[in-house]
mmCIF file of C-alpha atoms and ligand atoms in Angstrom:
data_model
loop_
_atom_site.group_PDB
_atom_site.id
_atom_site.type_symbol
_atom_site.label_atom_id
_atom_site.label_comp_id
_atom_site.label_asym_id
_atom_site.label_seq_id
_atom_site.Cartn_x
_atom_site.Cartn_y
_atom_site.Cartn_z
ATOM 1 C CA MET A 12 0.624 -0.814 -45.344
ATOM 2 C CA LYS A 13 3.832 -2.577 -46.419
ATOM 3 C CA TYR A 14 5.416 -4.491 -43.546
ATOM 4 C CA LEU A 15 8.835 -6.024 -42.971
ATOM 5 C CA LEU A 16 9.223 -8.487 -40.084
ATOM 6 C CA ILE A 17 12.520 -9.931 -38.915
ATOM 7 C CA LEU A 18 11.815 -12.727 -36.432
ATOM 8 C CA THR A 19 14.171 -15.037 -34.551
ATOM 9 C CA GLY A 20 13.128 -18.453 -33.251
ATOM 10 C CA HIS A 21 10.263 -19.013 -35.713
ATOM 11 C CA THR A 22 10.334 -22.824 -36.002
ATOM 12 C CA LYS A 23 8.299 -23.728 -32.933
ATOM 13 C CA GLY A 24 6.563 -22.438 -29.821
ATOM 14 C CA LEU A 25 5.739 -18.759 -29.604
ATOM 15 C CA GLY A 26 7.858 -17.824 -32.633
ATOM 16 C CA LYS A 27 5.969 -20.207 -34.935
ATOM 17 C CA ALA A 28 2.642 -18.760 -33.764
ATOM 18 C CA ILE A 29 3.939 -15.196 -34.296
ATOM 19 C CA LEU A 30 5.068 -16.170 -37.802
ATOM 20 C CA ASP A 31 1.641 -17.620 -38.639
ATOM 21 C CA ARG A 32 -0.139 -14.525 -37.312
ATOM 22 C CA PHE A 33 1.989 -12.099 -39.340
ATOM 23 C CA LEU A 34 1.736 -14.268 -42.468
ATOM 24 C CA SER A 35 -1.984 -13.468 -42.442
ATOM 25 C CA LEU A 36 -1.067 -9.907 -43.490
ATOM 26 C CA LYS A 37 -1.132 -9.580 -47.260
ATOM 27 C CA ASP A 38 1.620 -7.052 -47.811
ATOM 28 C CA ILE A 39 4.449 -8.363 -45.668
ATOM 29 C CA GLN A 40 8.006 -9.526 -46.242
ATOM 30 C CA ILE A 41 9.409 -11.764 -43.505
ATOM 31 C CA VAL A 42 12.980 -12.805 -42.687
ATOM 32 C CA THR A 43 13.351 -15.510 -40.053
ATOM 33 C CA ILE A 44 16.382 -16.845 -38.194
ATOM 34 C CA SER A 45 16.547 -20.214 -36.407
ATOM 35 C CA ARG A 46 18.937 -23.172 -36.438
ATOM 36 C CA THR A 47 16.458 -25.311 -38.374
ATOM 37 C CA SER A 48 14.091 -24.460 -41.210
ATOM 38 C CA LEU A 49 10.362 -25.064 -41.682
ATOM 39 C CA GLU A 50 11.035 -25.237 -45.433
ATOM 40 C CA LEU A 51 7.882 -23.282 -46.112
ATOM 41 C CA ARG A 52 7.421 -22.408 -49.761
ATOM 42 C CA VAL A 53 6.132 -18.866 -49.304
ATOM 43 C CA ASP A 54 7.664 -16.189 -51.538
ATOM 44 C CA ARG A 55 7.176 -13.445 -48.913
ATOM 45 C CA LEU A 56 9.308 -15.456 -46.474
ATOM 46 C CA THR A 57 13.092 -15.916 -46.313
ATOM 47 C CA GLU A 58 14.209 -18.507 -43.769
ATOM 48 C CA ILE A 59 17.818 -18.143 -42.665
ATOM 49 C CA GLN A 60 19.373 -21.070 -40.826
ATOM 50 C CA MET A 61 21.775 -19.800 -38.232
ATOM 51 C CA ASP A 62 22.860 -20.668 -34.705
ATOM 52 C CA LEU A 63 22.580 -17.457 -32.673
ATOM 53 C CA ASN A 64 25.085 -18.923 -30.233
ATOM 54 C CA ASP A 65 27.725 -18.371 -32.927
ATOM 55 C CA LEU A 66 28.182 -14.618 -32.688
ATOM 56 C CA ALA A 67 31.130 -14.506 -35.110
ATOM 57 C CA ASN A 68 28.953 -16.054 -37.815
ATOM 58 C CA LEU A 69 26.070 -13.718 -36.929
ATOM 59 C CA GLU A 70 28.385 -10.748 -37.427
ATOM 60 C CA VAL A 71 29.460 -12.010 -40.861
ATOM 61 C CA LYS A 72 25.835 -12.585 -41.931
ATOM 62 C CA LEU A 73 24.447 -9.277 -40.617
ATOM 63 C CA PRO A 74 24.482 -7.463 -43.990
ATOM 64 C CA SER A 75 22.241 -10.159 -45.530
ATOM 65 C CA LEU A 76 19.551 -9.999 -42.820
ATOM 66 C CA PHE A 77 18.027 -6.574 -43.453
ATOM 67 C CA PRO A 78 16.378 -6.182 -46.870
ATOM 68 C CA GLU A 79 16.000 -2.788 -48.465
ATOM 69 C CA GLY A 80 12.559 -1.586 -49.520
ATOM 70 C CA ASP A 81 9.972 1.152 -49.212
ATOM 71 C CA PHE A 82 8.423 -0.354 -46.067
ATOM 72 C CA ASP A 83 5.816 1.555 -44.042
ATOM 73 C CA LYS A 84 6.578 -0.471 -40.937
ATOM 74 C CA VAL A 85 9.670 -2.501 -40.002
ATOM 75 C CA ILE A 86 9.635 -4.810 -36.980
ATOM 76 C CA LEU A 87 12.393 -6.831 -35.317
ATOM 77 C CA ILE A 88 11.220 -9.490 -32.857
ATOM 78 C CA ASN A 89 14.029 -11.060 -30.842
ATOM 79 C CA ASN A 90 12.135 -14.174 -29.760
ATOM 80 C CA ALA A 91 14.685 -17.034 -29.922
ATOM 81 C CA GLY A 92 15.617 -18.078 -26.425
ATOM 82 C CA TRP A 93 17.111 -20.862 -24.346
ATOM 83 C CA ILE A 94 16.305 -21.694 -20.715
ATOM 84 C CA GLY A 95 20.012 -22.255 -20.072
ATOM 85 C CA GLU A 96 21.486 -24.833 -17.768
ATOM 86 C CA VAL A 97 18.919 -25.395 -15.022
ATOM 87 C CA LYS A 98 21.432 -25.742 -12.204
ATOM 88 C CA THR A 99 22.485 -23.688 -9.222
ATOM 89 C CA VAL A 100 25.598 -21.501 -9.205
ATOM 90 C CA GLY A 101 28.601 -23.713 -8.495
ATOM 91 C CA LYS A 102 27.269 -26.394 -10.868
ATOM 92 C CA LEU A 103 27.238 -24.330 -14.076
ATOM 93 C CA HIS A 104 29.687 -24.666 -16.952
ATOM 94 C CA PRO A 105 31.506 -21.849 -18.802
ATOM 95 C CA LYS A 106 30.128 -23.161 -22.106
ATOM 96 C CA GLY A 107 26.526 -23.091 -20.857
ATOM 97 C CA ILE A 108 26.929 -19.627 -19.332
ATOM 98 C CA ARG A 109 28.339 -18.327 -22.619
ATOM 99 C CA GLN A 110 25.646 -20.006 -24.684
ATOM 100 C CA ALA A 111 22.743 -18.635 -22.609
ATOM 101 C CA LEU A 112 24.135 -15.118 -22.716
ATOM 102 C CA ASN A 113 24.921 -15.359 -26.434
ATOM 103 C CA ILE A 114 21.419 -16.505 -27.434
ATOM 104 C CA ASN A 115 19.305 -14.555 -24.939
ATOM 105 C CA LEU A 116 21.243 -11.301 -24.649
ATOM 106 C CA LEU A 117 24.172 -10.729 -27.005
ATOM 107 C CA ALA A 118 22.546 -11.866 -30.265
ATOM 108 C CA PRO A 119 19.442 -9.681 -29.617
ATOM 109 C CA MET A 120 21.719 -6.709 -28.819
ATOM 110 C CA ILE A 121 23.747 -7.247 -32.005
ATOM 111 C CA LEU A 122 20.590 -7.675 -34.108
ATOM 112 C CA SER A 123 18.958 -4.582 -32.577
ATOM 113 C CA ASP A 124 22.046 -2.471 -33.236
ATOM 114 C CA ALA A 125 22.245 -3.627 -36.862
ATOM 115 C CA PHE A 126 18.482 -3.128 -37.319
ATOM 116 C CA VAL A 127 18.815 0.492 -36.172
ATOM 117 C CA LYS A 128 21.754 1.049 -38.526
ATOM 118 C CA ALA A 129 19.788 -0.467 -41.424
ATOM 119 C CA TYR A 130 16.527 1.431 -40.947
ATOM 120 C CA SER A 131 17.174 4.701 -39.087
ATOM 121 C CA SER A 132 16.715 6.757 -42.242
ATOM 122 C CA LEU A 133 13.433 5.000 -43.110
ATOM 123 C CA GLU A 134 10.412 7.313 -42.820
ATOM 124 C CA GLY A 135 7.957 4.618 -41.663
ATOM 125 C CA LYS A 136 7.326 3.106 -38.235
ATOM 126 C CA LYS A 137 10.181 1.160 -36.650
ATOM 127 C CA LEU A 138 9.728 -1.295 -33.796
ATOM 128 C CA ILE A 139 11.987 -3.585 -31.795
ATOM 129 C CA CYS A 140 10.299 -6.178 -29.583
ATOM 130 C CA ASN A 141 12.538 -8.156 -27.269
ATOM 131 C CA ILE A 142 10.732 -11.156 -25.817
ATOM 132 C CA SER A 143 11.373 -10.997 -22.108
ATOM 133 C CA SER A 144 10.184 -13.064 -19.170
ATOM 134 C CA GLY A 145 8.906 -12.615 -15.632
ATOM 135 C CA ALA A 146 12.346 -14.068 -14.798
ATOM 136 C CA ALA A 147 13.942 -10.790 -15.966
ATOM 137 C CA HIS A 148 12.599 -9.127 -12.846
ATOM 138 C CA LYS A 149 12.352 -11.974 -10.318
ATOM 139 C CA PRO A 150 15.181 -14.279 -9.163
ATOM 140 C CA LEU A 151 14.435 -17.998 -9.499
ATOM 141 C CA PRO A 152 16.980 -20.444 -8.014
ATOM 142 C CA GLY A 153 18.248 -22.763 -10.795
ATOM 143 C CA TRP A 154 17.816 -20.119 -13.486
ATOM 144 C CA ALA A 155 20.875 -17.904 -12.927
ATOM 145 C CA GLU A 156 21.773 -17.920 -16.623
ATOM 146 C CA TYR A 157 18.214 -17.361 -17.833
ATOM 147 C CA CYS A 158 17.267 -14.685 -15.262
ATOM 148 C CA SER A 159 20.541 -12.779 -15.803
ATOM 149 C CA SER A 160 20.297 -12.835 -19.588
ATOM 150 C CA LYS A 161 16.635 -11.749 -19.615
ATOM 151 C CA ALA A 162 17.314 -9.028 -17.006
ATOM 152 C CA GLY A 163 20.133 -7.752 -19.217
ATOM 153 C CA LEU A 164 17.856 -7.778 -22.253
ATOM 154 C CA ALA A 165 15.143 -5.854 -20.372
ATOM 155 C CA MET A 166 17.654 -3.169 -19.358
ATOM 156 C CA PHE A 167 19.069 -3.033 -22.891
ATOM 157 C CA SER A 168 15.520 -2.461 -24.168
ATOM 158 C CA ARG A 169 14.948 0.392 -21.703
ATOM 159 C CA VAL A 170 18.218 2.136 -22.608
ATOM 160 C CA ALA A 171 17.630 1.663 -26.345
ATOM 161 C CA ALA A 172 14.078 3.022 -26.042
ATOM 162 C CA GLU A 173 15.375 6.252 -24.505
ATOM 163 C CA GLU A 174 18.183 6.601 -27.026
ATOM 164 C CA LEU A 175 16.121 5.809 -30.101
ATOM 165 C CA SER A 176 12.835 7.626 -29.559
ATOM 166 C CA GLY A 177 14.277 10.672 -31.383
ATOM 167 C CA LEU A 178 15.032 8.451 -34.393
ATOM 168 C CA GLY A 179 11.433 7.219 -34.566
ATOM 169 C CA PHE A 180 11.974 3.752 -33.063
ATOM 170 C CA ARG A 181 9.774 2.160 -30.391
ATOM 171 C CA VAL A 182 11.377 -0.549 -28.269
ATOM 172 C CA PHE A 183 9.446 -3.067 -26.155
ATOM 173 C CA SER A 184 10.535 -5.604 -23.582
ATOM 174 C CA LEU A 185 7.550 -7.933 -23.665
ATOM 175 C CA ALA A 186 6.970 -10.746 -21.161
ATOM 176 C CA PRO A 187 4.786 -13.425 -22.798
ATOM 177 C CA GLY A 188 3.487 -15.195 -19.671
ATOM 178 C CA ILE A 189 3.839 -18.961 -19.271
ATOM 179 C CA ILE A 190 3.299 -20.737 -22.582
ATOM 180 C CA ASP A 191 2.822 -24.400 -23.463
ATOM 181 C CA THR A 192 5.986 -24.872 -25.554
ATOM 182 C CA GLU A 193 9.055 -27.108 -25.656
ATOM 183 C CA MET A 194 10.792 -24.662 -23.334
ATOM 184 C CA GLN A 195 8.267 -25.536 -20.595
ATOM 185 C CA THR A 196 8.742 -29.252 -21.320
ATOM 186 C CA GLU A 197 12.482 -28.783 -20.831
ATOM 187 C CA ILE A 198 11.867 -26.869 -17.580
ATOM 188 C CA ARG A 199 9.775 -29.758 -16.207
ATOM 189 C CA LYS A 200 12.656 -32.187 -16.873
ATOM 190 C CA ALA A 201 14.925 -30.417 -14.342
ATOM 191 C CA ASN A 202 15.964 -32.075 -11.071
ATOM 192 C CA LEU A 203 14.203 -30.819 -7.961
ATOM 193 C CA SER A 204 17.588 -30.334 -6.281
ATOM 194 C CA ASP A 205 18.636 -27.975 -9.096
ATOM 195 C CA PHE A 206 15.279 -26.223 -9.453
ATOM 196 C CA PRO A 207 13.244 -25.889 -6.239
ATOM 197 C CA ALA A 208 10.216 -24.420 -8.122
ATOM 198 C CA LEU A 209 9.839 -27.633 -10.174
ATOM 199 C CA ASP A 210 6.547 -28.689 -8.557
ATOM 200 C CA ARG A 211 4.995 -25.284 -9.204
ATOM 201 C CA PHE A 212 5.890 -25.506 -12.914
ATOM 202 C CA ALA A 213 4.596 -29.098 -13.136
ATOM 203 C CA LYS A 214 1.307 -27.876 -11.604
ATOM 204 C CA TYR A 215 0.967 -25.047 -14.154
ATOM 205 C CA LYS A 216 0.866 -27.718 -16.855
ATOM 206 C CA ALA A 217 -1.213 -30.285 -14.934
ATOM 207 C CA GLU A 218 -3.847 -27.699 -13.950
ATOM 208 C CA GLY A 219 -4.058 -26.109 -17.409
ATOM 209 C CA HIS A 220 -2.566 -22.726 -16.515
ATOM 210 C CA LEU A 221 -0.287 -22.483 -19.563
ATOM 211 C CA SER A 222 -1.283 -20.155 -22.394
ATOM 212 C CA SER A 223 -1.287 -21.459 -25.934
ATOM 213 C CA PRO A 224 1.370 -19.991 -28.284
ATOM 214 C CA GLU A 225 -1.487 -18.795 -30.535
ATOM 215 C CA GLU A 226 -3.234 -16.721 -27.875
ATOM 216 C CA VAL A 227 0.061 -15.082 -26.850
ATOM 217 C CA ALA A 228 0.988 -14.436 -30.499
ATOM 218 C CA GLU A 229 -2.354 -12.656 -30.950
ATOM 219 C CA LYS A 230 -1.398 -10.293 -28.126
ATOM 220 C CA VAL A 231 2.110 -9.746 -29.519
ATOM 221 C CA PHE A 232 0.482 -8.933 -32.866
ATOM 222 C CA TYR A 233 -2.000 -6.531 -31.251
ATOM 223 C CA LEU A 234 0.752 -4.673 -29.383
ATOM 224 C CA LEU A 235 2.973 -4.344 -32.450
ATOM 225 C CA THR A 236 0.146 -3.193 -34.715
ATOM 226 C CA ASN A 237 -1.117 -0.702 -32.087
ATOM 227 C CA PRO A 238 2.089 0.500 -30.370
ATOM 228 C CA GLU A 239 0.587 3.928 -29.665
ATOM 229 C CA LEU A 240 -1.705 2.246 -27.095
ATOM 230 C CA PHE A 241 1.357 1.032 -25.160
ATOM 231 C CA PRO A 242 3.491 3.963 -23.969
ATOM 232 C CA ASP A 243 5.778 1.926 -21.645
ATOM 233 C CA VAL A 244 8.821 -0.063 -22.761
ATOM 234 C CA VAL A 245 8.272 -2.924 -20.308
ATOM 235 C CA GLN A 246 5.093 -4.828 -21.137
ATOM 236 C CA ASP A 247 3.524 -8.111 -20.059
ATOM 237 C CA VAL A 248 0.831 -9.843 -22.119
ATOM 238 C CA ARG A 249 -0.928 -10.721 -18.841
ATOM 239 C CA ASN A 250 -1.517 -7.011 -18.194
ATOM 240 C CA PHE A 251 -3.743 -6.309 -21.175
ATOM 241 C CA GLU A 252 -6.732 -7.870 -22.884
ATOM 242 C CA LEU A 253 -7.566 -7.970 -26.556
ATOM 243 C CA PRO A 254 -10.453 -5.663 -27.551
HETATM 244 N N1 LIG B 9 7.510 -20.781 -22.861
HETATM 245 C C1 LIG B 9 7.381 -19.962 -21.834
HETATM 246 O O1 LIG B 9 6.670 -20.247 -20.868
HETATM 247 C C2 LIG B 9 8.122 -18.644 -21.835
HETATM 248 C C3 LIG B 9 7.944 -17.816 -20.713
HETATM 249 C C4 LIG B 9 8.603 -16.586 -20.701
HETATM 250 C C5 LIG B 9 9.388 -16.211 -21.764
HETATM 251 N N2 LIG B 9 9.545 -17.051 -22.835
HETATM 252 C C6 LIG B 9 10.381 -16.596 -23.944
HETATM 253 O O2 LIG B 9 9.648 -16.676 -25.159
HETATM 254 C C7 LIG B 9 10.545 -16.932 -26.254
HETATM 255 C C8 LIG B 9 10.064 -18.129 -27.042
HETATM 256 O O3 LIG B 9 10.073 -19.243 -26.176
HETATM 257 P P1 LIG B 9 9.378 -20.642 -26.531
HETATM 258 O O4 LIG B 9 8.813 -21.148 -25.274
HETATM 259 O O5 LIG B 9 8.558 -20.510 -27.738
HETATM 260 O O6 LIG B 9 10.690 -21.500 -26.841
HETATM 261 P P2 LIG B 9 10.897 -22.846 -27.726
HETATM 262 O O7 LIG B 9 9.611 -23.537 -27.939
HETATM 263 O O8 LIG B 9 12.015 -23.566 -27.076
HETATM 264 O O9 LIG B 9 11.378 -22.248 -29.136
HETATM 265 C C9 LIG B 9 12.582 -21.558 -29.209
HETATM 266 C C10 LIG B 9 12.804 -21.033 -30.616
HETATM 267 O O10 LIG B 9 14.098 -20.394 -30.648
HETATM 268 C C11 LIG B 9 14.923 -21.018 -31.628
HETATM 269 N N3 LIG B 9 16.289 -21.121 -31.112
HETATM 270 C C12 LIG B 9 16.674 -21.697 -29.949
HETATM 271 N N4 LIG B 9 18.015 -21.667 -29.848
HETATM 272 C C13 LIG B 9 18.471 -21.036 -30.953
HETATM 273 C C14 LIG B 9 19.768 -20.725 -31.441
HETATM 274 N N5 LIG B 9 20.870 -21.071 -30.761
HETATM 275 N N6 LIG B 9 19.880 -20.081 -32.621
HETATM 276 C C15 LIG B 9 18.785 -19.755 -33.344
HETATM 277 N N7 LIG B 9 17.525 -20.031 -32.930
HETATM 278 C C16 LIG B 9 17.378 -20.681 -31.757
HETATM 279 C C17 LIG B 9 14.305 -22.404 -31.863
HETATM 280 O O11 LIG B 9 14.496 -22.846 -33.197
HETATM 281 P P3 LIG B 9 15.594 -23.951 -33.633
HETATM 282 O O12 LIG B 9 15.512 -25.056 -32.648
HETATM 283 O O13 LIG B 9 15.166 -24.304 -35.027
HETATM 284 O O14 LIG B 9 16.887 -23.219 -33.612
HETATM 285 C C18 LIG B 9 12.811 -22.128 -31.661
HETATM 286 O O15 LIG B 9 12.239 -21.677 -32.858
HETATM 287 C C19 LIG B 9 11.926 -17.123 -25.627
HETATM 288 O O16 LIG B 9 12.658 -15.910 -25.693
HETATM 289 C C20 LIG B 9 11.611 -17.442 -24.177
HETATM 290 O O17 LIG B 9 12.668 -17.086 -23.315
HETATM 291 C C21 LIG B 9 8.924 -18.259 -22.895
#
């Protein structure tokens, strides 16, 4: 099976673990997008350095992101994300609001749309996986930007799934659980007055409740290589076990 993977946010955290897992496939071409580069010398991998907050630049670069080929399976994983300004409404800034929505919602929408345009006539399997969060479905004071952007992305995924099933695309909105990454480190640096759930998040780390990026990546890999076992658009890695 000849795979193509387009993955955002591959340089650390969950994205890095997803990259490593997919690199174990022999016949795969991978295009990654992050602001920095891992500078890996792997001929199956093309690392594109791009800030997904800059939507004008993303639009210009779109034609170079989707390689042509006789792929049996093409996968887009919108994984890059930002926690946003961890502050309550009334203390946010227009720049932060824009940035959170650009990275977490608008860039994934633009990439999904372009991915569909690029591969709708392809005969093989076509998958879009938008990395979601429990915060897409549950309000958390201090996370207005993050919750809103992830809720928007979850709804986008549900609409796209209905629209695109006739074209042979599957779309997932996949919550990855709570993972031990830099994003969690950033969350724990918030002020209690801005983020009332701070103690709970500090406890997750202190009591060892965070998943490792590798174990979550294994589940992402399982879902995307066995999509027929997952009929629903909205998925959560905590709701299924590996065989
Ligand atoms: N960690 C958790 O507990 C948790 C829970 C629920 C959902 N999630 C979601 O899971 C995904 C991965 O999170 P993570 O914890 O692995 O985050 P992370 O460790 O902070 O990594 C984020 C990745 O996104 C890239 N990125 C960030 N801003 C970007 C930008 N403006 N343009 C391009 N790339 C950008 C980063 O690369 P560069 O710095 O090189 O740009 C990095 O590779 C996110 O969508 C997050 O919302 C995480």
